[in-house]
Coordinates of N, CA, C and O in Angstrom, one line a residue:
X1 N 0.8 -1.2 0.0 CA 0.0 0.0 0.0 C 0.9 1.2 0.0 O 1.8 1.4 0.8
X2 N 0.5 2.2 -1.0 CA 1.4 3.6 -1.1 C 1.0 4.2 0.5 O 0.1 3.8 1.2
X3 N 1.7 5.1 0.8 CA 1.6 6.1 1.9 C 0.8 7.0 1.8 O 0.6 7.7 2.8
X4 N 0.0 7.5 -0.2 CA -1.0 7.9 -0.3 C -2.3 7.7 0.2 O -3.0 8.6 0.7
X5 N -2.7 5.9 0.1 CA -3.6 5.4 0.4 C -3.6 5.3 1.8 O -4.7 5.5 2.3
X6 N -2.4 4.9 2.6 CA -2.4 5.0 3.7 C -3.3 6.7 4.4 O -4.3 6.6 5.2
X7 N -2.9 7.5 4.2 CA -3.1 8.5 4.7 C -4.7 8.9 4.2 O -5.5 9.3 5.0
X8 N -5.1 8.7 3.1 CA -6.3 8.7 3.0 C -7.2 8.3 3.6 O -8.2 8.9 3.9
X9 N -6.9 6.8 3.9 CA -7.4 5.6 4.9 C -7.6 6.4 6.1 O -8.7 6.8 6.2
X10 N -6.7 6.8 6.9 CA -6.6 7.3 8.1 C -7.3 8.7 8.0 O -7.9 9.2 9.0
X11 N -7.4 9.4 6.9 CA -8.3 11.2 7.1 C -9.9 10.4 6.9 O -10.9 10.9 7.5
X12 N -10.0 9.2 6.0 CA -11.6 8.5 6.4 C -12.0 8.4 7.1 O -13.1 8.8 7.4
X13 N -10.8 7.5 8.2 CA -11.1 6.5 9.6 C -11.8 8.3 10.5 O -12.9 8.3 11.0
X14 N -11.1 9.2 10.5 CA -11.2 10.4 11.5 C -12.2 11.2 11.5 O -12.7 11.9 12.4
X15 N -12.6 11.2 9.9 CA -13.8 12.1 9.8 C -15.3 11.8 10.1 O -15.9 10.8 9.8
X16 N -15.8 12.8 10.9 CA -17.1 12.8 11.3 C -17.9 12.2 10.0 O -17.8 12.7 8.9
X17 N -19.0 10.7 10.4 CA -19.9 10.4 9.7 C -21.0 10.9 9.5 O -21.2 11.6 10.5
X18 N -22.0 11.0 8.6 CA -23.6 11.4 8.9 C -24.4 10.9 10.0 O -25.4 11.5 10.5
X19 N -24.1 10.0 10.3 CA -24.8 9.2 11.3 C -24.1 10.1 13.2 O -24.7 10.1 14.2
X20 N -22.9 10.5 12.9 CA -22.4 11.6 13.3 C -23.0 12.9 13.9 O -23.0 13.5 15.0
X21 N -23.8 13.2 12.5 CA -24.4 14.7 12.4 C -25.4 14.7 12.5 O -25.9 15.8 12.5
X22 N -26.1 13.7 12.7 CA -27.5 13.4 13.0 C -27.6 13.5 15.0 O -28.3 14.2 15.7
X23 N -26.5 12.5 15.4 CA -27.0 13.2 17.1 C -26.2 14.4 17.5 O -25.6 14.3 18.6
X24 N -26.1 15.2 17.0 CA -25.6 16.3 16.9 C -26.1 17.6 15.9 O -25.3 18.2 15.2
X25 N -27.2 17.8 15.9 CA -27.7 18.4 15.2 C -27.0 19.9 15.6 O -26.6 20.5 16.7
X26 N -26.9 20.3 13.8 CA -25.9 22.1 13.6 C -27.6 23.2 14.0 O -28.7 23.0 13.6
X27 N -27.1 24.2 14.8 CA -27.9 25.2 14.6 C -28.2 26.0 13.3 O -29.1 26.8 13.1
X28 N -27.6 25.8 12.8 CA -27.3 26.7 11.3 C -28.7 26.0 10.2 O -29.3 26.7 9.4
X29 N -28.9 24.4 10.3 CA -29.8 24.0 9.5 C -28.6 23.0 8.2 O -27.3 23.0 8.3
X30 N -29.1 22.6 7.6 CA -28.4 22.6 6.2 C -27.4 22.7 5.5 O -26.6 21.9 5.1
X31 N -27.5 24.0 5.5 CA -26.5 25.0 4.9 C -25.2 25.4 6.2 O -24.8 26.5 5.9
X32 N -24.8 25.0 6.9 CA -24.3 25.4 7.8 C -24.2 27.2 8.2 O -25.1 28.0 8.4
X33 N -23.4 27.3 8.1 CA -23.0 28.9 8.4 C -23.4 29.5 7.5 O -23.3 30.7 7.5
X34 N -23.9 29.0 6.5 CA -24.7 29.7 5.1 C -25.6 29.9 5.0 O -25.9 30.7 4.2
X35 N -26.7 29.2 6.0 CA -27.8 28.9 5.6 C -28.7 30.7 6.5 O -28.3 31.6 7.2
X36 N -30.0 30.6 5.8 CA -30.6 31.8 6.2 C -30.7 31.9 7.7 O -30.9 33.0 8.1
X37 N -30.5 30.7 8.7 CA -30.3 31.3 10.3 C -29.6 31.9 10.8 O -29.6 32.1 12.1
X38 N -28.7 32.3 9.9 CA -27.4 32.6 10.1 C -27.0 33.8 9.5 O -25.8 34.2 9.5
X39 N -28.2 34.5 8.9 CA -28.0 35.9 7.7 C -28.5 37.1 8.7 O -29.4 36.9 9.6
X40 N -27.9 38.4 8.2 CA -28.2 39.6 8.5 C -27.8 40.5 7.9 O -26.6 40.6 8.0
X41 N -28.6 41.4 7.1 CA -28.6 43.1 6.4 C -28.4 44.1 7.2 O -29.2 44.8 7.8
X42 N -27.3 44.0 7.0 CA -26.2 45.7 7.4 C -27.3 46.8 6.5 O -28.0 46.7 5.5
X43 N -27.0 47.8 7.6 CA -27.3 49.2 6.8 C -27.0 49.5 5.5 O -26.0 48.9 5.1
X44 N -27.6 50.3 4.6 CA -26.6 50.5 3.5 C -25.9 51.6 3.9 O -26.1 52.4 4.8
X45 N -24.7 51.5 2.7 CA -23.7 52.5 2.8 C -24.1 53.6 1.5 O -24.3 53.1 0.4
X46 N -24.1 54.7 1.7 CA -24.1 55.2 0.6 C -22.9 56.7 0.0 O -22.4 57.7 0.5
X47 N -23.0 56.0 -1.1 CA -21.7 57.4 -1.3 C -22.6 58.7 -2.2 O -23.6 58.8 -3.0
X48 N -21.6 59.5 -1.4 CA -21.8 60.6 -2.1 C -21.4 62.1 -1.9 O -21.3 62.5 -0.8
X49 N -21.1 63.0 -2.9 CA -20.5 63.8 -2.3 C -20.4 64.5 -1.0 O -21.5 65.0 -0.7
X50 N -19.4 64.7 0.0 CA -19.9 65.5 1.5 C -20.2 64.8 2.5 O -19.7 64.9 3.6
X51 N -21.4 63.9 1.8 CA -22.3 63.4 2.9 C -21.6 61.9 3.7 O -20.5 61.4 3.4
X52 N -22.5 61.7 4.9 CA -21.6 61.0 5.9 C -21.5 59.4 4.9 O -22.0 59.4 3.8
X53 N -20.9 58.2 5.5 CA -21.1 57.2 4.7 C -22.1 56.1 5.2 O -22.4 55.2 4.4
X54 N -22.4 56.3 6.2 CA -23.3 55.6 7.3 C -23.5 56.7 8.6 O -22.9 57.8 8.7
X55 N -24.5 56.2 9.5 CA -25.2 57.0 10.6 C -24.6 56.5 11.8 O -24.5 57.2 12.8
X56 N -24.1 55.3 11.8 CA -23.3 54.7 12.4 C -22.2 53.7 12.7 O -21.9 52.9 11.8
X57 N -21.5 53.6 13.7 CA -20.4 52.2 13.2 C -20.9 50.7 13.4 O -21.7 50.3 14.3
X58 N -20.4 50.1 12.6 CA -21.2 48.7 12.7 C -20.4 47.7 13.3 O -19.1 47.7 13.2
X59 N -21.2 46.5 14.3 CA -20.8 45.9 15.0 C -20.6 44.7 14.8 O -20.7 44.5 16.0
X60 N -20.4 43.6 14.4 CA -20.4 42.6 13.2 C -19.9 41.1 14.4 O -19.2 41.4 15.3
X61 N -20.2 40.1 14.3 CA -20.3 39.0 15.2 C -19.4 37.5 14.3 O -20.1 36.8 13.6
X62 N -18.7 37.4 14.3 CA -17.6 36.5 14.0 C -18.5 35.3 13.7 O -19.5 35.2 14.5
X63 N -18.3 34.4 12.6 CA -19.0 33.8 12.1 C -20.6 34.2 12.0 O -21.4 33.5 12.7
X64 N -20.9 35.0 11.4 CA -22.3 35.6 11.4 C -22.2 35.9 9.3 O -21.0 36.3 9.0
X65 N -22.6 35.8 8.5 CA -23.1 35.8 7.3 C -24.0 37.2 7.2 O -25.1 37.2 7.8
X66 N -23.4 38.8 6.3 CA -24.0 39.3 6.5 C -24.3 40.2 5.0 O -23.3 40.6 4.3
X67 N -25.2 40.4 4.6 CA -25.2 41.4 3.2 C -25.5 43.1 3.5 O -26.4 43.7 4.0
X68 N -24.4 43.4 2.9 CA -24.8 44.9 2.7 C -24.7 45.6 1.3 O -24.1 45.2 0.3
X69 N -25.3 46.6 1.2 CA -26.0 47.4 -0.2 C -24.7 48.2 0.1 O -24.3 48.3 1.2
X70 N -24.1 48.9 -1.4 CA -23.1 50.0 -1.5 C -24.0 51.0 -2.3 O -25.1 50.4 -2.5
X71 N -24.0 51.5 -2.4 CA -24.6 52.6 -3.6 C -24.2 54.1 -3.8 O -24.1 54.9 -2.9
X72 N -23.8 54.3 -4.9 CA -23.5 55.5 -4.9 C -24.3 56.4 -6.2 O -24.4 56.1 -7.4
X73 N -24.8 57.7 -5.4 CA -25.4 58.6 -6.1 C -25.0 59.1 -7.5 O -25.9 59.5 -8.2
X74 N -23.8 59.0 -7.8 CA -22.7 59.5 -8.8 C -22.8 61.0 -8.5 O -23.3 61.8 -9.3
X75 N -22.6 61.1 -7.8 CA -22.2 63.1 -7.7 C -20.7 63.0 -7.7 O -20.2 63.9 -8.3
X76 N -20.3 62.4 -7.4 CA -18.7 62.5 -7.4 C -17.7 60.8 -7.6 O -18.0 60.0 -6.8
X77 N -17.1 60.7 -8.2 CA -16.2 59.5 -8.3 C -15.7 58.6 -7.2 O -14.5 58.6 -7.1
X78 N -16.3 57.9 -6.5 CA -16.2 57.7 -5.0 C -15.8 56.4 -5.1 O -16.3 55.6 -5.8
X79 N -14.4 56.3 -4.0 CA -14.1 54.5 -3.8 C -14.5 54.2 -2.2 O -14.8 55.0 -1.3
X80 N -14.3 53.0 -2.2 CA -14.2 52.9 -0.7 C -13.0 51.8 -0.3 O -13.0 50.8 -0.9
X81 N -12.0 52.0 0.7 CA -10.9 51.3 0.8 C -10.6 50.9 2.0 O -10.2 51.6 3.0
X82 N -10.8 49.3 1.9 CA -10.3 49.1 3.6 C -9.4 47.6 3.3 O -10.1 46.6 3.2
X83 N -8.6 47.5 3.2 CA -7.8 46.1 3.0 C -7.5 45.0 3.9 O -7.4 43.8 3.7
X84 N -7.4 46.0 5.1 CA -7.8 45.2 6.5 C -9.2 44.4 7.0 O -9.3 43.4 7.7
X85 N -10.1 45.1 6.6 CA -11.1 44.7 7.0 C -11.5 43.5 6.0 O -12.0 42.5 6.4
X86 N -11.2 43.8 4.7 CA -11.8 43.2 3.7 C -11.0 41.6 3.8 O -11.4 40.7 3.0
X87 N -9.9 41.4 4.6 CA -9.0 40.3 5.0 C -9.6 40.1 6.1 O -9.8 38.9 6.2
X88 N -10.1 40.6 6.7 CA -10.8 39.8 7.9 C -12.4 38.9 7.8 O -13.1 38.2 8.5
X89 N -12.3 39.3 6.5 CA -13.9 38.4 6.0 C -13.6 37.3 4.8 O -12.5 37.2 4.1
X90 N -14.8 36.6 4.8 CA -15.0 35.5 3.6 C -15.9 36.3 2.6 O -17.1 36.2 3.1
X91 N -15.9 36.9 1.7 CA -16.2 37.1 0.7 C -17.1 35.9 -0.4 O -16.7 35.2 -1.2
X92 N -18.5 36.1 0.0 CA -19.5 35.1 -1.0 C -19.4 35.3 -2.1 O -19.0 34.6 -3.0
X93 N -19.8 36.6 -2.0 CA -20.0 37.0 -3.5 C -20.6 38.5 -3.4 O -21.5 38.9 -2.7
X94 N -19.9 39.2 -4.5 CA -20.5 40.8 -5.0 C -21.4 40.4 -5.8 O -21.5 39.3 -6.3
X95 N -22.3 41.3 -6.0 CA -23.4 41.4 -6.8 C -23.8 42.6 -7.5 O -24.2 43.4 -6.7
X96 N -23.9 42.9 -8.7 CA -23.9 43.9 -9.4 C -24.7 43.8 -10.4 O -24.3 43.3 -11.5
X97 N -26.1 44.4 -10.3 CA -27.3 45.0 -11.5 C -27.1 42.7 -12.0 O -26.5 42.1 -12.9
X98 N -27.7 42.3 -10.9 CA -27.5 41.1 -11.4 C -26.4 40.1 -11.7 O -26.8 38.9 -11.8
X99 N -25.2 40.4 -11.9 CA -24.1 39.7 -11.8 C -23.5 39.7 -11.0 O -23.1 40.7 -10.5
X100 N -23.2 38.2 -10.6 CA -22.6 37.8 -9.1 C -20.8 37.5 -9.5 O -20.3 36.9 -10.4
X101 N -20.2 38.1 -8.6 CA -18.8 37.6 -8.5 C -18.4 36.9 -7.3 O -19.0 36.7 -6.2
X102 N -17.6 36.5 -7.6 CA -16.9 35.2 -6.4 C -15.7 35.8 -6.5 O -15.0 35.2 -7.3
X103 N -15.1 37.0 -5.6 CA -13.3 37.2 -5.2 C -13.1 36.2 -4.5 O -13.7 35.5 -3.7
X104 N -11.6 36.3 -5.2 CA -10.6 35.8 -3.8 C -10.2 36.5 -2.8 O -9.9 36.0 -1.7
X105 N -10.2 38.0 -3.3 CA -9.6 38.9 -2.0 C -10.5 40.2 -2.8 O -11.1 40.2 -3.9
X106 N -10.2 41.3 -1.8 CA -10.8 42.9 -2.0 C -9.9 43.7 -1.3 O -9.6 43.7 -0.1
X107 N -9.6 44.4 -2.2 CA -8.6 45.9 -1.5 C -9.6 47.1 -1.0 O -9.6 47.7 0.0
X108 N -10.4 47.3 -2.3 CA -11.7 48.4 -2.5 C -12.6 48.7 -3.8 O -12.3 48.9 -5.0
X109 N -13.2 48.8 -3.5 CA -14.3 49.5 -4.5 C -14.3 50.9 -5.2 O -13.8 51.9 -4.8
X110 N -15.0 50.6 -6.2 CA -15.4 52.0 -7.1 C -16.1 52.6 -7.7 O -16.3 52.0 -8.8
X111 N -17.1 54.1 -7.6 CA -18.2 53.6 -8.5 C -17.6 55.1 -9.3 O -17.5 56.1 -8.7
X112 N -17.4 54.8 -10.4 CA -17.6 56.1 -11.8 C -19.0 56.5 -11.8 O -19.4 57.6 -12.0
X113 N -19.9 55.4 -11.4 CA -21.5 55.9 -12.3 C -22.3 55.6 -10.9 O -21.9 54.9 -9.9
X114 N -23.6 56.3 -11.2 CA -24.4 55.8 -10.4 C -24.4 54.0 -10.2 O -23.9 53.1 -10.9
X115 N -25.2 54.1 -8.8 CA -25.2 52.5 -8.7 C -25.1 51.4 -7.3 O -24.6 51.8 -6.2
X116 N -25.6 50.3 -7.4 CA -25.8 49.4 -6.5 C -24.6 49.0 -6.9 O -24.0 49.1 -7.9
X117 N -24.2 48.1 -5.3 CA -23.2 46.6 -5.4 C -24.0 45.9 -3.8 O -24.3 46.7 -2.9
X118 N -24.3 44.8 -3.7 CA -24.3 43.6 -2.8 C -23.0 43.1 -2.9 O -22.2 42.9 -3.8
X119 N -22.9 42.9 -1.2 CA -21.8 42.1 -0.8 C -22.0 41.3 -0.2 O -21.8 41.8 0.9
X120 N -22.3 39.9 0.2 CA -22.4 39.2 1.0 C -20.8 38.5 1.1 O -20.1 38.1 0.1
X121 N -20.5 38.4 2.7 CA -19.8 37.5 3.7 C -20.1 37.5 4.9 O -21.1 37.7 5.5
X122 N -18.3 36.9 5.2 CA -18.7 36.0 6.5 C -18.1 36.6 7.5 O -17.0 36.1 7.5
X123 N -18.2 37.7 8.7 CA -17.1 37.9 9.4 C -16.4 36.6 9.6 O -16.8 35.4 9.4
X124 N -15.2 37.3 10.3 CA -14.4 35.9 10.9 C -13.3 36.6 11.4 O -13.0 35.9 12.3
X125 N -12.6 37.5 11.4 CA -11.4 37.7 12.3 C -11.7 38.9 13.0 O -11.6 39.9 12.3
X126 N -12.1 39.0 15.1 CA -12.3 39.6 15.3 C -11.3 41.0 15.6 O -10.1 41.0 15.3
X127 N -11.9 42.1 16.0 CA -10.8 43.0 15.8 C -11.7 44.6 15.3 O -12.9 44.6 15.1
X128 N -10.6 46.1 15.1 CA -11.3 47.3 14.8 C -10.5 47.5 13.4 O -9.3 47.5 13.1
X129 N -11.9 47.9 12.3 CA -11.5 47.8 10.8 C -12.2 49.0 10.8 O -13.0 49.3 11.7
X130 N -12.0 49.7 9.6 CA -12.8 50.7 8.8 C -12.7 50.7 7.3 O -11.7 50.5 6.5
X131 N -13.7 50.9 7.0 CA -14.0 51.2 5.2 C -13.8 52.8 5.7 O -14.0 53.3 6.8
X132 N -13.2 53.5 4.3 CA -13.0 55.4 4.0 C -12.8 55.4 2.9 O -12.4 54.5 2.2
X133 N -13.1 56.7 2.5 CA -13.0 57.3 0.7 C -11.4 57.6 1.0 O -10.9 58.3 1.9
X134 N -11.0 56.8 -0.2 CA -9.4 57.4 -0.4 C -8.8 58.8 -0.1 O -9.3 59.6 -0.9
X135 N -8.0 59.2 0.5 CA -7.8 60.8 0.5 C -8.1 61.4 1.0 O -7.5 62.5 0.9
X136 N -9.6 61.1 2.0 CA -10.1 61.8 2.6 C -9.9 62.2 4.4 O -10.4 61.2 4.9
X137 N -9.6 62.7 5.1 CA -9.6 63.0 6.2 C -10.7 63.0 7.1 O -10.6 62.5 8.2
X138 N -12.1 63.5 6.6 CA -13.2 63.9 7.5 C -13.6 62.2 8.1 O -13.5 61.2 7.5
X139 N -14.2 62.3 9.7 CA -14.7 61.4 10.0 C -15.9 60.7 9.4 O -16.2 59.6 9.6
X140 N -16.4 61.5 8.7 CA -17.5 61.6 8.2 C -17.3 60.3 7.1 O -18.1 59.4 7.0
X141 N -16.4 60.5 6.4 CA -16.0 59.5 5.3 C -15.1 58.5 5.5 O -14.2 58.0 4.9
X142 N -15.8 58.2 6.6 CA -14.8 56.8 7.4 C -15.9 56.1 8.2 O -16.5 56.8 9.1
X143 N -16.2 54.8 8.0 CA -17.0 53.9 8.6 C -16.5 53.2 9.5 O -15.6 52.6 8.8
X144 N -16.5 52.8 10.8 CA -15.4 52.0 12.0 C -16.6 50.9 12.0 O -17.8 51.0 12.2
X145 N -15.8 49.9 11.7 CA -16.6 48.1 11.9 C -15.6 47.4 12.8 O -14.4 47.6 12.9
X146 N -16.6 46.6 13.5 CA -16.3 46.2 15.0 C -16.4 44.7 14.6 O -17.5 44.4 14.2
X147 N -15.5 43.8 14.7 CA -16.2 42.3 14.6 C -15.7 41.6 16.0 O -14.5 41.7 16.4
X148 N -16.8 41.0 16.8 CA -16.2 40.6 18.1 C -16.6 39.4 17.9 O -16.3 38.5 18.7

């Protein structure tokens, strides 16, 4: 027997069965950490010239699945940049006027034109992050997210 087989053998022997997961039922349902018991819509964010980017800072719960709306007015060319934060989540998928993306990673966003984006993830690394418009100084254009 190769040392392949061997080791395969042994990650079978160890892994939890169905019969497993049955007396042990997941709170999540199904879908595990995906599934809808487990979902929550953040405020939206909205860009635009001046104005603040949110009313508040958001507080976000480590393995919690959450979607938020971006939108921007187009009054002005607005990004939003947080690198840190955006490493501290699982990224499902963006969504845009119908088309879904699947990143591997996110530095920041951009909107040239008017417009929606959906974001759904997953927090997971707790800690203090912020999304901000590039360049900008004012508190106003800086969102502080909390994931505990």
């Amino acid at each position: 027997m190769s040392f392949r087989t061997i080791a395969f053998a042994a990650l079978i022997a160890s892994a939890p069965f169905a019969a497993n997961a049955e007396d042990q039922p997941s709170p999540f349902g199904l879908a595990g950490i995906l599934s809808a018991k487990n979902k929550e819509d953040l405020p939206p964010i909205l860009l635009s010239a001046g104005e603040p980017l949110a009313d508040a800072p958001l507080v976000l719960k480590s393995g919690v699945y959450y979607e938020i709306e971006i939108t921007s007015d187009g009054s002005a060319e607005i990004g939003l940049v947080g690198p840190e934060f955006f490493r501290a989540i699982w990224i499902d998928e963006i969504v845009i006027e119908g088309l879904e993306i699947r990143p591997l990673g996110l530095d920041s966003v951009e909107f040239d034109d008017p417009g929606t984006m959906e974001i759904g993830f997953l927090a997971i690394k707790p800690g203090s992050y912020n999304l901000h418009v590039p360049n900008s100084t004012g508190a106003l254009q800086r969102l502080e997210i909390t994931i505990e």
